[in-house]
């Protein structure tokens, strides 16, 4: 009887280890790469722009476009989502920058780490990307023409999550606009697995692998915990 129990325990442990390993491998395939830039530019939307290079608090180089509106009422950091081709040249970002410009606002359009012209070969969705957003906000705050003007964050999907976490972790931003941000890692990874056709029983293994991929402290950094 005891021998049988030991065998069952060993088999279960082997399944957990194997499943977690496969989950880590899948996360690495999906997120462990540099995402190329989309083809768009601010000029496509008749927007003036200046390329700026920033350094996040952990040393990662971030490249952004500064779309400056003369006599701006305020400004926003516009944060892109996660796509196979995208970054600051994503259509959502450029359309939002155009809408803000026409309404009298400046904007900064950064490539989050591992996207476009910024450094990095591993996306952590928002675990570290919020630092890129805060660095972008701080750049806008140093611009003389924006002194005492409202500056905030606008983001879509992953960018929405980055916006929420950035504002909460740094206590910055006069406003936050987050379009369909993922609720937490669990819902995000579950949606990915279903979309890719993985069976439901495999999802917990991927979530467990996420602790190793994103870091164990990432479990405490969820979008809902950063909501006001």
PDB file of C-alpha atoms in Angstrom:
ATOM      1  CA  UNK A   1       0.000   0.000   0.000  1.00  0.00           C
ATOM      2  CA  UNK A   2       2.769   2.419   0.983  1.00  0.00           C
ATOM      3  CA  UNK A   3       4.699   1.509  -2.152  1.00  0.00           C
ATOM      4  CA  UNK A   4       1.631   2.237  -4.272  1.00  0.00           C
ATOM      5  CA  UNK A   5       1.186   5.633  -2.634  1.00  0.00           C
ATOM      6  CA  UNK A   6       4.833   6.491  -3.277  1.00  0.00           C
ATOM      7  CA  UNK A   7       4.453   5.537  -6.930  1.00  0.00           C
ATOM      8  CA  UNK A   8       1.344   7.709  -7.253  1.00  0.00           C
ATOM      9  CA  UNK A   9       3.121  10.658  -5.632  1.00  0.00           C
ATOM     10  CA  UNK A  10       6.120  10.255  -7.930  1.00  0.00           C
ATOM     11  CA  UNK A  11       3.878  10.067 -10.994  1.00  0.00           C
ATOM     12  CA  UNK A  12       1.951  13.178  -9.924  1.00  0.00           C
ATOM     13  CA  UNK A  13       5.169  15.091  -9.275  1.00  0.00           C
ATOM     14  CA  UNK A  14       6.475  14.035 -12.677  1.00  0.00           C
ATOM     15  CA  UNK A  15       3.274  15.286 -14.318  1.00  0.00           C
ATOM     16  CA  UNK A  16       3.517  18.641 -12.515  1.00  0.00           C
ATOM     17  CA  UNK A  17       7.191  19.082 -13.411  1.00  0.00           C
ATOM     18  CA  UNK A  18       6.646  18.055 -17.040  1.00  0.00           C
ATOM     19  CA  UNK A  19       3.522  20.212 -17.393  1.00  0.00           C
ATOM     20  CA  UNK A  20       5.247  23.237 -15.845  1.00  0.00           C
ATOM     21  CA  UNK A  21       8.257  22.719 -18.096  1.00  0.00           C
ATOM     22  CA  UNK A  22       6.085  22.611 -21.198  1.00  0.00           C
ATOM     23  CA  UNK A  23       4.215  25.679 -19.959  1.00  0.00           C
ATOM     24  CA  UNK A  24       7.479  27.578 -19.484  1.00  0.00           C
ATOM     25  CA  UNK A  25       8.561  26.575 -22.970  1.00  0.00           C
ATOM     26  CA  UNK A  26       5.300  27.869 -24.420  1.00  0.00           C
ATOM     27  CA  UNK A  27       5.634  31.178 -22.587  1.00  0.00           C
ATOM     28  CA  UNK A  28       9.194  31.512 -23.865  1.00  0.00           C
ATOM     29  CA  UNK A  29       8.045  30.888 -27.435  1.00  0.00           C
ATOM     30  CA  UNK A  30       5.294  33.488 -27.152  1.00  0.00           C
ATOM     31  CA  UNK A  31       7.015  36.176 -25.095  1.00  0.00           C
ATOM     32  CA  UNK A  32      10.755  35.486 -25.300  1.00  0.00           C
ATOM     33  CA  UNK A  33      11.441  37.425 -28.483  1.00  0.00           C
ATOM     34  CA  UNK A  34      11.713  40.916 -29.904  1.00  0.00           C
ATOM     35  CA  UNK A  35       8.538  42.105 -31.652  1.00  0.00           C
ATOM     36  CA  UNK A  36       9.181  44.025 -34.888  1.00  0.00           C
ATOM     37  CA  UNK A  37       7.672  47.449 -35.486  1.00  0.00           C
ATOM     38  CA  UNK A  38       4.577  47.995 -37.579  1.00  0.00           C
ATOM     39  CA  UNK A  39       4.915  50.050 -40.754  1.00  0.00           C
ATOM     40  CA  UNK A  40       3.092  53.188 -39.613  1.00  0.00           C
ATOM     41  CA  UNK A  41       4.612  56.538 -38.678  1.00  0.00           C
ATOM     42  CA  UNK A  42       3.213  59.792 -37.264  1.00  0.00           C
ATOM     43  CA  UNK A  43       3.719  61.350 -40.699  1.00  0.00           C
ATOM     44  CA  UNK A  44       1.045  59.007 -42.065  1.00  0.00           C
ATOM     45  CA  UNK A  45      -1.415  60.934 -39.890  1.00  0.00           C
ATOM     46  CA  UNK A  46       0.093  64.367 -40.627  1.00  0.00           C
ATOM     47  CA  UNK A  47       1.588  64.508 -37.138  1.00  0.00           C
ATOM     48  CA  UNK A  48       4.856  66.289 -36.339  1.00  0.00           C
ATOM     49  CA  UNK A  49       7.164  64.048 -34.316  1.00  0.00           C
ATOM     50  CA  UNK A  50      10.577  63.888 -32.730  1.00  0.00           C
ATOM     51  CA  UNK A  51      12.304  60.624 -31.874  1.00  0.00           C
ATOM     52  CA  UNK A  52      13.588  60.459 -28.306  1.00  0.00           C
ATOM     53  CA  UNK A  53      15.628  57.817 -26.504  1.00  0.00           C
ATOM     54  CA  UNK A  54      14.984  57.238 -22.812  1.00  0.00           C
ATOM     55  CA  UNK A  55      16.404  54.940 -20.149  1.00  0.00           C
ATOM     56  CA  UNK A  56      14.022  53.125 -17.823  1.00  0.00           C
ATOM     57  CA  UNK A  57      14.786  52.883 -14.114  1.00  0.00           C
ATOM     58  CA  UNK A  58      16.273  49.400 -14.585  1.00  0.00           C
ATOM     59  CA  UNK A  59      18.561  50.503 -17.434  1.00  0.00           C
ATOM     60  CA  UNK A  60      16.530  49.375 -20.462  1.00  0.00           C
ATOM     61  CA  UNK A  61      16.709  51.696 -23.494  1.00  0.00           C
ATOM     62  CA  UNK A  62      13.292  52.895 -24.627  1.00  0.00           C
ATOM     63  CA  UNK A  63      12.680  54.678 -27.941  1.00  0.00           C
ATOM     64  CA  UNK A  64       9.621  56.883 -28.407  1.00  0.00           C
ATOM     65  CA  UNK A  65       8.037  59.473 -30.675  1.00  0.00           C
ATOM     66  CA  UNK A  66       7.148  62.822 -29.141  1.00  0.00           C
ATOM     67  CA  UNK A  67       4.182  64.387 -30.908  1.00  0.00           C
ATOM     68  CA  UNK A  68       4.245  68.033 -29.830  1.00  0.00           C
ATOM     69  CA  UNK A  69       1.218  70.282 -30.084  1.00  0.00           C
ATOM     70  CA  UNK A  70       1.962  73.989 -29.873  1.00  0.00           C
ATOM     71  CA  UNK A  71       0.113  75.507 -26.943  1.00  0.00           C
ATOM     72  CA  UNK A  72      -0.896  72.059 -25.740  1.00  0.00           C
ATOM     73  CA  UNK A  73      -3.601  71.761 -23.089  1.00  0.00           C
ATOM     74  CA  UNK A  74      -1.840  68.673 -21.701  1.00  0.00           C
ATOM     75  CA  UNK A  75      -0.318  65.403 -22.822  1.00  0.00           C
ATOM     76  CA  UNK A  76      -0.535  61.623 -22.559  1.00  0.00           C
ATOM     77  CA  UNK A  77       1.729  58.606 -22.779  1.00  0.00           C
ATOM     78  CA  UNK A  78       0.043  56.285 -25.295  1.00  0.00           C
ATOM     79  CA  UNK A  79       0.784  52.612 -24.643  1.00  0.00           C
ATOM     80  CA  UNK A  80       0.404  49.897 -27.268  1.00  0.00           C
ATOM     81  CA  UNK A  81      -0.892  46.363 -26.858  1.00  0.00           C
ATOM     82  CA  UNK A  82       0.732  43.002 -27.552  1.00  0.00           C
ATOM     83  CA  UNK A  83       0.725  42.016 -31.211  1.00  0.00           C
ATOM     84  CA  UNK A  84       3.081  40.038 -33.433  1.00  0.00           C
ATOM     85  CA  UNK A  85       3.915  43.283 -35.258  1.00  0.00           C
ATOM     86  CA  UNK A  86       3.239  46.573 -33.546  1.00  0.00           C
ATOM     87  CA  UNK A  87       4.759  48.797 -30.885  1.00  0.00           C
ATOM     88  CA  UNK A  88       4.489  52.576 -31.114  1.00  0.00           C
ATOM     89  CA  UNK A  89       3.604  52.299 -34.819  1.00  0.00           C
ATOM     90  CA  UNK A  90       0.457  50.331 -33.973  1.00  0.00           C
ATOM     91  CA  UNK A  91      -2.659  51.786 -35.607  1.00  0.00           C
ATOM     92  CA  UNK A  92      -4.403  52.266 -32.246  1.00  0.00           C
ATOM     93  CA  UNK A  93      -1.490  54.342 -30.957  1.00  0.00           C
ATOM     94  CA  UNK A  94      -1.237  56.564 -34.019  1.00  0.00           C
ATOM     95  CA  UNK A  95      -4.990  57.105 -34.272  1.00  0.00           C
ATOM     96  CA  UNK A  96      -5.123  58.040 -30.598  1.00  0.00           C
ATOM     97  CA  UNK A  97      -2.203  60.430 -31.017  1.00  0.00           C
ATOM     98  CA  UNK A  98      -4.013  62.038 -33.955  1.00  0.00           C
ATOM     99  CA  UNK A  99      -7.234  62.437 -31.963  1.00  0.00           C
ATOM    100  CA  UNK A 100      -5.342  64.002 -29.072  1.00  0.00           C
ATOM    101  CA  UNK A 101      -3.407  66.328 -31.370  1.00  0.00           C
ATOM    102  CA  UNK A 102      -6.588  67.543 -33.041  1.00  0.00           C
ATOM    103  CA  UNK A 103      -8.086  68.124 -29.580  1.00  0.00           C
ATOM    104  CA  UNK A 104      -5.067  70.211 -28.528  1.00  0.00           C
ATOM    105  CA  UNK A 105      -2.893  67.669 -26.690  1.00  0.00           C
ATOM    106  CA  UNK A 106       0.668  66.441 -27.114  1.00  0.00           C
ATOM    107  CA  UNK A 107       1.623  62.788 -26.675  1.00  0.00           C
ATOM    108  CA  UNK A 108       4.562  60.436 -26.254  1.00  0.00           C
ATOM    109  CA  UNK A 109       4.453  57.108 -28.087  1.00  0.00           C
ATOM    110  CA  UNK A 110       6.994  54.639 -26.640  1.00  0.00           C
ATOM    111  CA  UNK A 111       7.988  51.211 -27.846  1.00  0.00           C
ATOM    112  CA  UNK A 112       7.695  49.183 -24.651  1.00  0.00           C
ATOM    113  CA  UNK A 113      10.694  46.947 -23.982  1.00  0.00           C
ATOM    114  CA  UNK A 114      11.148  44.125 -26.507  1.00  0.00           C
ATOM    115  CA  UNK A 115       9.109  46.025 -29.121  1.00  0.00           C
ATOM    116  CA  UNK A 116      10.171  48.019 -32.158  1.00  0.00           C
ATOM    117  CA  UNK A 117      13.241  50.174 -31.581  1.00  0.00           C
ATOM    118  CA  UNK A 118      13.478  49.624 -27.836  1.00  0.00           C
ATOM    119  CA  UNK A 119      15.855  47.122 -26.258  1.00  0.00           C
ATOM    120  CA  UNK A 120      14.944  43.719 -24.913  1.00  0.00           C
ATOM    121  CA  UNK A 121      14.099  40.200 -26.031  1.00  0.00           C
ATOM    122  CA  UNK A 122      11.590  39.204 -23.376  1.00  0.00           C
ATOM    123  CA  UNK A 123       8.169  40.703 -22.805  1.00  0.00           C
ATOM    124  CA  UNK A 124       6.791  40.464 -19.284  1.00  0.00           C
ATOM    125  CA  UNK A 125       3.469  42.059 -20.292  1.00  0.00           C
ATOM    126  CA  UNK A 126       3.317  44.600 -17.460  1.00  0.00           C
ATOM    127  CA  UNK A 127       5.575  43.235 -14.710  1.00  0.00           C
ATOM    128  CA  UNK A 128       8.461  45.430 -15.892  1.00  0.00           C
ATOM    129  CA  UNK A 129       6.842  47.418 -18.701  1.00  0.00           C
ATOM    130  CA  UNK A 130       5.219  49.818 -16.252  1.00  0.00           C
ATOM    131  CA  UNK A 131       8.718  51.237 -15.670  1.00  0.00           C
ATOM    132  CA  UNK A 132       8.880  52.172 -19.361  1.00  0.00           C
ATOM    133  CA  UNK A 133       5.585  54.019 -19.031  1.00  0.00           C
ATOM    134  CA  UNK A 134       6.720  55.929 -15.942  1.00  0.00           C
ATOM    135  CA  UNK A 135       9.973  56.927 -17.669  1.00  0.00           C
ATOM    136  CA  UNK A 136       7.894  58.205 -20.594  1.00  0.00           C
ATOM    137  CA  UNK A 137       5.659  60.168 -18.217  1.00  0.00           C
ATOM    138  CA  UNK A 138       8.700  61.706 -16.540  1.00  0.00           C
ATOM    139  CA  UNK A 139      10.002  62.827 -19.936  1.00  0.00           C
ATOM    140  CA  UNK A 140       6.765  64.671 -20.651  1.00  0.00           C
ATOM    141  CA  UNK A 141       6.849  66.214 -17.197  1.00  0.00           C
ATOM    142  CA  UNK A 142      10.261  67.783 -17.991  1.00  0.00           C
ATOM    143  CA  UNK A 143       9.022  69.560 -21.111  1.00  0.00           C
ATOM    144  CA  UNK A 144       8.729  73.311 -20.419  1.00  0.00           C
ATOM    145  CA  UNK A 145       5.622  73.690 -22.597  1.00  0.00           C
ATOM    146  CA  UNK A 146       3.790  71.155 -20.415  1.00  0.00           C
ATOM    147  CA  UNK A 147       4.551  72.786 -17.074  1.00  0.00           C
ATOM    148  CA  UNK A 148       1.472  72.674 -14.822  1.00  0.00           C
ATOM    149  CA  UNK A 149      -0.484  70.900 -17.586  1.00  0.00           C
ATOM    150  CA  UNK A 150      -2.327  67.583 -17.029  1.00  0.00           C
ATOM    151  CA  UNK A 151      -0.341  64.520 -18.123  1.00  0.00           C
ATOM    152  CA  UNK A 152      -1.614  60.971 -17.964  1.00  0.00           C
ATOM    153  CA  UNK A 153      -1.616  57.487 -19.438  1.00  0.00           C
ATOM    154  CA  UNK A 154      -3.697  55.975 -22.230  1.00  0.00           C
ATOM    155  CA  UNK A 155      -3.364  52.297 -23.143  1.00  0.00           C
ATOM    156  CA  UNK A 156      -5.055  49.484 -25.015  1.00  0.00           C
ATOM    157  CA  UNK A 157      -5.100  45.791 -24.008  1.00  0.00           C
ATOM    158  CA  UNK A 158      -1.635  45.073 -22.550  1.00  0.00           C
ATOM    159  CA  UNK A 159      -0.998  48.810 -22.731  1.00  0.00           C
ATOM    160  CA  UNK A 160      -4.083  49.378 -20.611  1.00  0.00           C
ATOM    161  CA  UNK A 161      -2.681  47.094 -17.926  1.00  0.00           C
ATOM    162  CA  UNK A 162       0.677  48.876 -18.149  1.00  0.00           C
ATOM    163  CA  UNK A 163      -1.080  52.236 -17.738  1.00  0.00           C
ATOM    164  CA  UNK A 164      -2.951  51.135 -14.608  1.00  0.00           C
ATOM    165  CA  UNK A 165       0.074  49.545 -12.951  1.00  0.00           C
ATOM    166  CA  UNK A 166       2.365  52.469 -13.868  1.00  0.00           C
ATOM    167  CA  UNK A 167       0.031  55.040 -12.345  1.00  0.00           C
ATOM    168  CA  UNK A 168      -0.460  52.964  -9.203  1.00  0.00           C
ATOM    169  CA  UNK A 169       3.143  51.900  -8.620  1.00  0.00           C
ATOM    170  CA  UNK A 170       4.602  55.364  -9.186  1.00  0.00           C
ATOM    171  CA  UNK A 171       1.658  57.461  -8.003  1.00  0.00           C
ATOM    172  CA  UNK A 172       1.914  59.519 -11.181  1.00  0.00           C
ATOM    173  CA  UNK A 173      -0.527  60.567 -13.854  1.00  0.00           C
ATOM    174  CA  UNK A 174      -3.309  63.098 -13.836  1.00  0.00           C
ATOM    175  CA  UNK A 175      -5.563  60.565 -15.587  1.00  0.00           C
ATOM    176  CA  UNK A 176      -5.598  56.963 -16.793  1.00  0.00           C
ATOM    177  CA  UNK A 177      -7.582  55.640 -19.759  1.00  0.00           C
ATOM    178  CA  UNK A 178      -7.327  51.854 -20.098  1.00  0.00           C
ATOM    179  CA  UNK A 179      -9.136  50.089 -22.922  1.00  0.00           C
ATOM    180  CA  UNK A 180      -9.897  46.373 -22.312  1.00  0.00           C
ATOM    181  CA  UNK A 181      -6.922  45.708 -20.005  1.00  0.00           C
ATOM    182  CA  UNK A 182      -6.435  42.058 -18.955  1.00  0.00           C
ATOM    183  CA  UNK A 183      -7.804  41.501 -15.455  1.00  0.00           C
ATOM    184  CA  UNK A 184      -4.843  39.452 -14.241  1.00  0.00           C
ATOM    185  CA  UNK A 185      -2.316  36.864 -15.396  1.00  0.00           C
ATOM    186  CA  UNK A 186      -4.747  34.018 -14.879  1.00  0.00           C
ATOM    187  CA  UNK A 187      -7.372  35.360 -17.261  1.00  0.00           C
ATOM    188  CA  UNK A 188      -4.729  36.488 -19.749  1.00  0.00           C
ATOM    189  CA  UNK A 189      -2.948  33.158 -19.948  1.00  0.00           C
ATOM    190  CA  UNK A 190      -6.219  31.214 -19.943  1.00  0.00           C
ATOM    191  CA  UNK A 191      -7.426  33.221 -22.957  1.00  0.00           C
ATOM    192  CA  UNK A 192      -4.158  32.584 -24.791  1.00  0.00           C
ATOM    193  CA  UNK A 193      -4.281  28.855 -24.168  1.00  0.00           C
ATOM    194  CA  UNK A 194      -7.876  28.585 -25.348  1.00  0.00           C
ATOM    195  CA  UNK A 195      -7.116  30.659 -28.425  1.00  0.00           C
ATOM    196  CA  UNK A 196      -4.191  28.365 -29.290  1.00  0.00           C
ATOM    197  CA  UNK A 197      -6.326  25.261 -28.812  1.00  0.00           C
ATOM    198  CA  UNK A 198      -4.733  23.851 -25.672  1.00  0.00           C
ATOM    199  CA  UNK A 199      -6.930  21.597 -23.486  1.00  0.00           C
ATOM    200  CA  UNK A 200      -8.321  23.136 -20.315  1.00  0.00           C
ATOM    201  CA  UNK A 201      -6.314  20.841 -18.015  1.00  0.00           C
ATOM    202  CA  UNK A 202      -3.071  22.353 -19.358  1.00  0.00           C
ATOM    203  CA  UNK A 203      -3.935  25.921 -18.328  1.00  0.00           C
ATOM    204  CA  UNK A 204      -2.975  25.537 -14.619  1.00  0.00           C
ATOM    205  CA  UNK A 205       0.471  24.310 -15.662  1.00  0.00           C
ATOM    206  CA  UNK A 206       1.029  27.425 -17.777  1.00  0.00           C
ATOM    207  CA  UNK A 207      -0.079  29.685 -14.934  1.00  0.00           C
ATOM    208  CA  UNK A 208       2.305  27.871 -12.616  1.00  0.00           C
ATOM    209  CA  UNK A 209       5.102  28.223 -15.176  1.00  0.00           C
ATOM    210  CA  UNK A 210       4.339  31.951 -15.234  1.00  0.00           C
ATOM    211  CA  UNK A 211       5.697  32.261 -11.690  1.00  0.00           C
ATOM    212  CA  UNK A 212       9.075  31.072 -12.950  1.00  0.00           C
ATOM    213  CA  UNK A 213       8.946  33.068 -16.177  1.00  0.00           C
ATOM    214  CA  UNK A 214       7.749  36.402 -14.760  1.00  0.00           C
ATOM    215  CA  UNK A 215       9.284  35.982 -11.302  1.00  0.00           C
ATOM    216  CA  UNK A 216       7.639  34.865  -8.079  1.00  0.00           C
ATOM    217  CA  UNK A 217       7.063  38.452  -6.979  1.00  0.00           C
ATOM    218  CA  UNK A 218       4.863  38.931 -10.073  1.00  0.00           C
ATOM    219  CA  UNK A 219       2.056  37.061  -8.315  1.00  0.00           C
ATOM    220  CA  UNK A 220       1.546  40.158  -6.161  1.00  0.00           C
ATOM    221  CA  UNK A 221       1.499  42.521  -9.164  1.00  0.00           C
ATOM    222  CA  UNK A 222      -1.938  42.106 -10.687  1.00  0.00           C
ATOM    223  CA  UNK A 223      -4.022  44.687 -12.512  1.00  0.00           C
ATOM    224  CA  UNK A 224      -6.988  44.512 -10.146  1.00  0.00           C
ATOM    225  CA  UNK A 225      -4.776  45.134  -7.112  1.00  0.00           C
ATOM    226  CA  UNK A 226      -3.600  48.375  -8.707  1.00  0.00           C
ATOM    227  CA  UNK A 227      -7.053  49.741  -9.422  1.00  0.00           C
ATOM    228  CA  UNK A 228      -8.062  52.749  -7.290  1.00  0.00           C
TER     229      UNK A 228
END
